Amino acid sequence: MKPLRKIIFPAAGMGTRFLPATKASPKEMLTIVDKPLIQYGVEEALAAGMEQIIMITGRGKRAIEDHFDISTELEANLKSAGKSKLYKEVSRVSRMAEVVYVRQKQALGLGHAVLCARHWVGDEAFGVALADELIVGPKPAMRQLSDVYHKTGNSVIGLIQVPADQVSKYGIVAYQAGEDGLLRLTDMVEKPAVEDAPSHMAIVGRYIFTPRLMELLHDVKPGAGGEFQLTDAIAALAKEEPIHGVVLEGQRFDAGNPEGFLMANTLLGLQHEQYGKALRQLLKDHL
Ligand code: UTP
């Protein structure tokens, strides 16, 4: 079995669904309660035992690099002002992971963004996580996937069951249930009409791939909107190797649009030990 130490965070998209908030700052830096989305993603990857973060960035994404960098001046200021709790947190974030940054010069699609990391991935298995999809639950989503990878050595994809009226918004999979209790994916279709969809099981932004995926990504031709779709390479991989699906425990939010973002903030705000009480009161007063 190939080691699983690396994870790619594609973060070079335009974030058009969240304009104007994302005009000058990256979508991945939008804050859920007190941390940016990308930090939730990195913490989830570390909790799954991954060690090297490969961040795919583009124009206007410098804030992500600064977030995980050491700010000597800020740390010195916090320390000398006796703000030791903040100092500890800021220095923890700067040192939490080994992060490398790869530029995607043009936003040519998710498949292209992942392919940009090929030299860093080499011949190892790797994770891919979309930080604007936040999955809140007792067990980190990436850990749910890596447990299956470590059992099987096969690629694994995170899934959720979606209602019929949502099917056309997702990549939808066809699958068979194996005797081992694992789902085996046989095909996938990007955003099908509900009547053509093979199931209501949707792909969410958590994946683990064998290195073969990178080779298949090379051969992907641009699809809808001139974008290189990751789904096309996954469908090709499914013809060659087993791919497992894991129906994720937890609640998934698409925080890359204002509605999902507000819901994620509300849930995590209500759960927060410091801010939960005031938020509950506010909601009570206004409902
Ligand atoms: P999305 O379609 O959700 O992101 O892509 P987007 O393009 O930034 O957002 P909208 O649709 O315009 O609002 C899924 C993920 O893939 C990354 C995005 O950053 C996001 O994490 N991505 C997408 C890239 O890194 N490069 C691309 O060319 C496209």
Short mmCIF file of C-alpha atoms and ligand atoms in Angstrom, two decimals:
data_model
loop_
_atom_site.label_atom_id
_atom_site.label_comp_id
_atom_site.label_asym_id
_atom_site.label_seq_id
_atom_site.Cartn_x
_atom_site.Cartn_y
_atom_site.Cartn_z
CA MET A 1 0.00 0.00 0.00
CA LYS A 2 1.30 3.46 -0.91
CA PRO A 3 1.91 5.81 2.03
CA LEU A 4 -0.71 8.51 2.61
CA ARG A 5 1.02 11.65 3.82
CA LYS A 6 0.05 14.36 1.37
CA ILE A 7 -3.08 16.33 0.74
CA ILE A 8 -3.96 18.86 -1.94
CA PHE A 9 -6.16 21.86 -1.19
CA PRO A 10 -7.29 23.40 -4.47
CA ALA A 11 -7.86 27.04 -3.59
CA ALA A 12 -7.36 28.86 -6.89
CA GLY A 13 -11.03 29.21 -7.88
CA MET A 14 -12.66 32.57 -8.50
CA GLY A 15 -15.30 32.32 -5.79
CA THR A 16 -17.92 33.98 -7.98
CA ARG A 17 -20.84 32.68 -5.91
CA PHE A 18 -19.64 34.78 -2.99
CA LEU A 19 -18.96 38.08 -4.72
CA PRO A 20 -18.41 40.81 -3.72
CA ALA A 21 -16.96 39.33 -0.52
CA THR A 22 -14.43 37.35 -2.56
CA LYS A 23 -13.41 40.16 -4.89
CA ALA A 24 -10.22 41.04 -3.00
CA SER A 25 -9.92 38.27 -0.44
CA PRO A 26 -9.86 34.51 -0.94
CA LYS A 27 -13.00 32.48 -0.36
CA GLU A 28 -10.91 30.08 1.74
CA MET A 29 -10.23 32.91 4.22
CA LEU A 30 -13.94 33.46 4.97
CA THR A 31 -14.38 33.01 8.68
CA ILE A 32 -16.59 30.46 10.39
CA VAL A 33 -16.97 31.79 13.95
CA ASP A 34 -13.28 32.51 14.66
CA LYS A 35 -11.22 30.62 12.09
CA PRO A 36 -10.94 30.76 8.31
CA LEU A 37 -12.33 27.87 6.29
CA ILE A 38 -8.88 26.79 5.16
CA GLN A 39 -7.76 26.29 8.77
CA TYR A 40 -10.69 23.94 9.42
CA GLY A 41 -9.59 21.98 6.35
CA VAL A 42 -5.93 21.78 7.39
CA GLU A 43 -6.83 20.75 10.95
CA GLU A 44 -9.08 18.02 9.56
CA ALA A 45 -6.25 16.71 7.35
CA LEU A 46 -3.80 16.69 10.26
CA ALA A 47 -6.37 14.80 12.34
CA ALA A 48 -6.34 12.14 9.60
CA GLY A 49 -2.58 11.76 9.96
CA MET A 50 -1.61 13.71 6.84
CA GLU A 51 1.63 15.65 7.09
CA GLN A 52 2.22 17.67 3.97
CA ILE A 53 -0.24 20.24 2.70
CA ILE A 54 -0.06 21.20 -0.97
CA MET A 55 -2.04 24.38 -1.46
CA ILE A 56 -3.04 25.29 -5.01
CA THR A 57 -3.33 29.05 -5.16
CA GLY A 58 -3.64 31.75 -7.77
CA ARG A 59 -3.93 35.51 -8.07
CA GLY A 60 -5.26 37.24 -4.98
CA LYS A 61 -4.64 34.29 -2.64
CA ARG A 62 -1.65 35.67 -0.70
CA ALA A 63 -3.68 35.88 2.52
CA ILE A 64 -3.69 32.07 2.69
CA GLU A 65 0.11 31.98 2.67
CA ASP A 66 0.30 34.72 5.29
CA HIS A 67 -2.16 32.87 7.51
CA PHE A 68 0.10 29.83 7.84
CA ASP A 69 3.32 31.87 7.97
CA ILE A 70 5.15 32.97 11.08
CA SER A 71 4.50 36.64 11.85
CA THR A 72 7.45 37.50 14.08
CA GLU A 73 6.18 41.01 14.74
CA LEU A 74 2.66 39.93 15.72
CA GLU A 75 3.96 37.16 17.96
CA ALA A 76 6.41 39.55 19.69
CA ASN A 77 3.62 42.12 20.21
CA LEU A 78 1.22 39.59 21.69
CA LYS A 79 3.91 38.20 23.94
CA SER A 80 5.04 41.56 25.29
CA ALA A 81 1.41 42.64 25.82
CA GLY A 82 0.91 39.53 28.00
CA LYS A 83 -1.76 38.13 25.64
CA SER A 84 -0.46 34.64 26.11
CA LYS A 85 -3.58 32.75 24.98
CA LEU A 86 -3.66 34.63 21.67
CA TYR A 87 0.10 34.31 21.31
CA LYS A 88 -0.11 30.54 21.73
CA GLU A 89 -2.93 30.23 19.20
CA VAL A 90 -1.25 32.43 16.59
CA SER A 91 2.06 30.62 16.89
CA ARG A 92 0.31 27.21 16.83
CA VAL A 93 -1.36 28.05 13.51
CA SER A 94 1.93 29.18 11.95
CA ARG A 95 3.63 25.94 12.89
CA MET A 96 0.82 23.40 12.57
CA ALA A 97 1.79 21.98 9.19
CA GLU A 98 4.33 21.80 6.45
CA VAL A 99 2.68 23.72 3.62
CA VAL A 100 3.87 24.13 0.05
CA TYR A 101 2.22 26.47 -2.41
CA VAL A 102 1.74 25.77 -6.10
CA ARG A 103 0.36 28.40 -8.46
CA GLN A 104 -2.38 27.54 -10.88
CA LYS A 105 -1.81 30.30 -13.40
CA GLN A 106 -5.31 30.11 -14.87
CA ALA A 107 -8.44 28.78 -13.20
CA LEU A 108 -8.98 25.95 -15.70
CA GLY A 109 -11.02 23.79 -13.39
CA LEU A 110 -10.69 21.52 -10.38
CA GLY A 111 -9.09 18.70 -12.39
CA HIS A 112 -6.41 21.07 -13.66
CA ALA A 113 -5.83 22.45 -10.14
CA VAL A 114 -5.18 18.94 -8.79
CA LEU A 115 -2.87 18.14 -11.72
CA CYS A 116 -0.75 21.19 -10.83
CA ALA A 117 0.40 19.26 -7.71
CA ARG A 118 1.66 16.19 -9.60
CA HIS A 119 5.38 16.81 -8.97
CA TRP A 120 4.80 17.14 -5.24
CA VAL A 121 2.70 14.01 -5.05
CA GLY A 122 5.05 11.73 -7.01
CA ASP A 123 4.30 8.05 -6.60
CA GLU A 124 2.29 8.31 -3.36
CA ALA A 125 -1.39 8.16 -2.55
CA PHE A 126 -2.82 11.59 -1.74
CA GLY A 127 -5.87 13.34 -0.35
CA VAL A 128 -7.80 16.18 -1.96
CA ALA A 129 -10.04 18.44 0.12
CA LEU A 130 -12.15 21.43 -0.87
CA ALA A 131 -11.98 23.78 2.07
CA ASP A 132 -15.19 25.64 1.22
CA GLU A 133 -17.10 22.45 1.99
CA LEU A 134 -17.23 22.22 5.74
CA ILE A 135 -18.20 18.92 7.33
CA VAL A 136 -19.16 19.16 10.98
CA GLY A 137 -19.35 15.98 13.02
CA PRO A 138 -17.75 13.92 15.74
CA LYS A 139 -15.21 12.21 13.46
CA PRO A 140 -13.15 14.31 11.02
CA ALA A 141 -14.32 13.56 7.46
CA MET A 142 -10.80 12.92 6.15
CA ARG A 143 -10.26 10.43 8.96
CA GLN A 144 -13.41 8.56 7.83
CA LEU A 145 -11.84 8.27 4.37
CA SER A 146 -8.30 7.45 5.51
CA ASP A 147 -9.60 4.60 7.70
CA VAL A 148 -11.00 2.96 4.54
CA TYR A 149 -7.83 3.69 2.58
CA HIS A 150 -5.69 2.06 5.26
CA LYS A 151 -7.94 -1.03 5.19
CA THR A 152 -8.04 -1.42 1.42
CA GLY A 153 -5.25 0.59 -0.27
CA ASN A 154 -7.87 1.81 -2.76
CA SER A 155 -9.11 5.28 -3.69
CA VAL A 156 -11.92 6.57 -1.47
CA ILE A 157 -14.47 9.31 -2.04
CA GLY A 158 -16.73 11.11 0.43
CA LEU A 159 -20.45 10.94 -0.33
CA ILE A 160 -23.70 12.35 0.99
CA GLN A 161 -27.27 11.40 0.19
CA VAL A 162 -29.06 14.40 -1.36
CA PRO A 163 -32.78 15.06 -1.94
CA ALA A 164 -34.13 14.67 -5.50
CA ASP A 165 -34.29 18.43 -6.13
CA GLN A 166 -30.55 18.77 -5.38
CA VAL A 167 -29.27 15.94 -7.58
CA SER A 168 -28.60 18.17 -10.61
CA LYS A 169 -26.18 20.31 -8.58
CA TYR A 170 -23.68 17.52 -7.80
CA GLY A 171 -21.48 14.83 -9.23
CA ILE A 172 -23.61 11.71 -8.69
CA VAL A 173 -22.28 8.16 -8.40
CA ALA A 174 -23.46 4.71 -9.39
CA TYR A 175 -22.40 2.11 -6.83
CA GLN A 176 -22.65 -1.44 -5.57
CA ALA A 177 -22.62 -2.45 -1.93
CA GLY A 178 -19.85 -4.96 -1.24
CA GLU A 179 -19.94 -7.85 1.23
CA ASP A 180 -17.36 -6.05 3.35
CA GLY A 181 -19.95 -3.28 3.95
CA LEU A 182 -18.03 -0.86 1.72
CA LEU A 183 -19.57 0.85 -1.28
CA ARG A 184 -17.81 0.34 -4.57
CA LEU A 185 -18.28 3.12 -7.11
CA THR A 186 -18.88 1.98 -10.69
CA ASP A 187 -19.54 5.27 -12.48
CA MET A 188 -20.15 8.96 -11.93
CA VAL A 189 -21.92 11.71 -13.79
CA GLU A 190 -21.46 15.45 -13.34
CA LYS A 191 -24.70 17.32 -12.53
CA PRO A 192 -27.23 14.92 -14.14
CA ALA A 193 -30.95 15.62 -14.53
CA VAL A 194 -32.70 13.77 -11.72
CA GLU A 195 -34.36 11.32 -14.14
CA ASP A 196 -30.93 10.35 -15.59
CA ALA A 197 -29.13 10.11 -12.25
CA PRO A 198 -27.89 6.64 -11.26
CA SER A 199 -28.57 7.37 -7.56
CA HIS A 200 -29.04 10.25 -5.15
CA MET A 201 -25.57 9.77 -3.71
CA ALA A 202 -23.47 12.88 -4.31
CA ILE A 203 -19.71 13.38 -4.29
CA VAL A 204 -18.54 15.93 -1.71
CA GLY A 205 -15.16 17.61 -1.55
CA ARG A 206 -13.16 14.88 0.22
CA TYR A 207 -11.11 12.35 -1.72
CA ILE A 208 -8.17 9.97 -1.41
CA PHE A 209 -6.57 8.78 -4.63
CA THR A 210 -3.94 6.31 -5.71
CA PRO A 211 -1.21 7.96 -7.84
CA ARG A 212 -2.82 6.54 -11.00
CA LEU A 213 -5.35 9.38 -10.85
CA MET A 214 -2.66 11.92 -11.79
CA GLU A 215 -1.82 10.00 -14.96
CA LEU A 216 -5.48 9.86 -15.92
CA LEU A 217 -5.89 13.58 -15.25
CA HIS A 218 -3.28 14.20 -17.93
CA ASP A 219 -5.61 12.73 -20.52
CA VAL A 220 -8.75 14.59 -19.48
CA LYS A 221 -10.13 16.88 -22.17
CA PRO A 222 -11.82 20.14 -21.20
CA GLY A 223 -15.54 19.66 -20.61
CA ALA A 224 -18.36 22.04 -19.72
CA GLY A 225 -17.21 25.69 -19.67
CA GLY A 226 -13.72 24.73 -20.92
CA GLU A 227 -12.90 23.35 -17.46
CA PHE A 228 -10.89 20.20 -16.78
CA GLN A 229 -13.21 18.14 -14.60
CA LEU A 230 -11.87 15.98 -11.81
CA THR A 231 -14.96 13.79 -12.20
CA ASP A 232 -13.85 12.68 -15.70
CA ALA A 233 -10.56 11.33 -14.33
CA ILE A 234 -12.35 9.61 -11.44
CA ALA A 235 -14.73 7.92 -13.88
CA ALA A 236 -11.70 6.68 -15.87
CA LEU A 237 -10.04 5.45 -12.65
CA ALA A 238 -13.19 3.53 -11.69
CA LYS A 239 -12.80 1.48 -14.88
CA GLU A 240 -9.30 0.37 -13.83
CA GLU A 241 -9.27 0.16 -10.03
CA PRO A 242 -11.75 -0.21 -7.18
CA ILE A 243 -12.93 3.12 -5.76
CA HIS A 244 -14.81 3.09 -2.48
CA GLY A 245 -17.47 5.53 -1.37
CA VAL A 246 -17.89 6.54 2.26
CA VAL A 247 -21.21 8.06 3.25
CA LEU A 248 -19.92 10.72 5.59
CA GLU A 249 -21.15 11.05 9.13
CA GLY A 250 -21.74 14.67 10.02
CA GLN A 251 -23.42 17.67 8.48
CA ARG A 252 -21.99 19.14 5.30
CA PHE A 253 -22.18 22.83 4.43
CA ASP A 254 -21.26 24.46 1.15
CA ALA A 255 -19.71 27.52 2.75
CA GLY A 256 -18.67 28.79 -0.68
CA ASN A 257 -22.05 30.47 -1.03
CA PRO A 258 -23.73 32.86 1.42
CA GLU A 259 -26.54 30.51 2.47
CA GLY A 260 -24.31 27.57 3.40
CA PHE A 261 -21.84 29.95 5.01
CA LEU A 262 -24.54 31.47 7.25
CA MET A 263 -25.81 28.04 8.25
CA ALA A 264 -22.31 26.80 9.09
CA ASN A 265 -21.63 29.91 11.15
CA THR A 266 -24.93 29.51 12.98
CA LEU A 267 -24.39 25.84 13.85
CA LEU A 268 -20.79 26.25 14.97
CA GLY A 269 -21.70 29.52 16.72
CA LEU A 270 -24.44 27.74 18.70
CA GLN A 271 -21.96 24.98 19.62
CA HIS A 272 -19.25 27.43 20.68
CA GLU A 273 -18.63 27.50 24.40
CA GLN A 274 -17.90 31.23 24.51
CA TYR A 275 -20.40 32.63 21.97
CA GLY A 276 -23.16 29.99 21.95
CA LYS A 277 -25.22 31.47 24.76
CA ALA A 278 -25.47 34.97 23.27
CA LEU A 279 -26.29 33.57 19.84
CA ARG A 280 -29.05 31.36 21.24
CA GLN A 281 -30.54 34.41 22.96
CA LEU A 282 -30.38 36.46 19.75
CA LEU A 283 -32.14 33.73 17.79
CA LYS A 284 -34.80 33.37 20.50
CA ASP A 285 -35.46 37.13 20.43
CA HIS A 286 -35.92 37.14 16.68
CA LEU A 287 -37.80 33.93 15.97
P1 UTP B 1 -15.76 25.81 -6.99
O1 UTP B 1 -16.45 25.87 -8.29
O2 UTP B 1 -16.55 25.50 -5.78
O3 UTP B 1 -14.97 27.11 -6.65
O4 UTP B 1 -14.52 24.84 -7.12
P2 UTP B 1 -14.90 28.47 -7.34
O5 UTP B 1 -14.69 28.32 -8.81
O6 UTP B 1 -13.89 29.24 -6.59
O7 UTP B 1 -16.30 29.06 -6.95
P3 UTP B 1 -17.48 29.67 -7.81
O8 UTP B 1 -18.18 28.47 -8.41
O9 UTP B 1 -16.85 30.60 -8.81
O10 UTP B 1 -18.30 30.39 -6.78
C1 UTP B 1 -14.23 23.84 -6.18
C2 UTP B 1 -12.85 24.01 -5.60
O11 UTP B 1 -11.86 23.95 -6.62
C3 UTP B 1 -11.01 25.06 -6.59
C4 UTP B 1 -11.77 26.14 -5.85
O12 UTP B 1 -10.87 27.03 -5.22
C5 UTP B 1 -12.62 25.34 -4.88
O13 UTP B 1 -11.89 25.03 -3.71
N1 UTP B 1 -10.67 25.41 -7.97
C6 UTP B 1 -11.63 25.50 -8.90
C7 UTP B 1 -9.34 25.64 -8.29
O14 UTP B 1 -8.43 25.57 -7.44
N2 UTP B 1 -9.04 25.95 -9.57
C8 UTP B 1 -9.98 26.04 -10.54
O15 UTP B 1 -9.62 26.31 -11.71
C9 UTP B 1 -11.31 25.81 -10.18
#
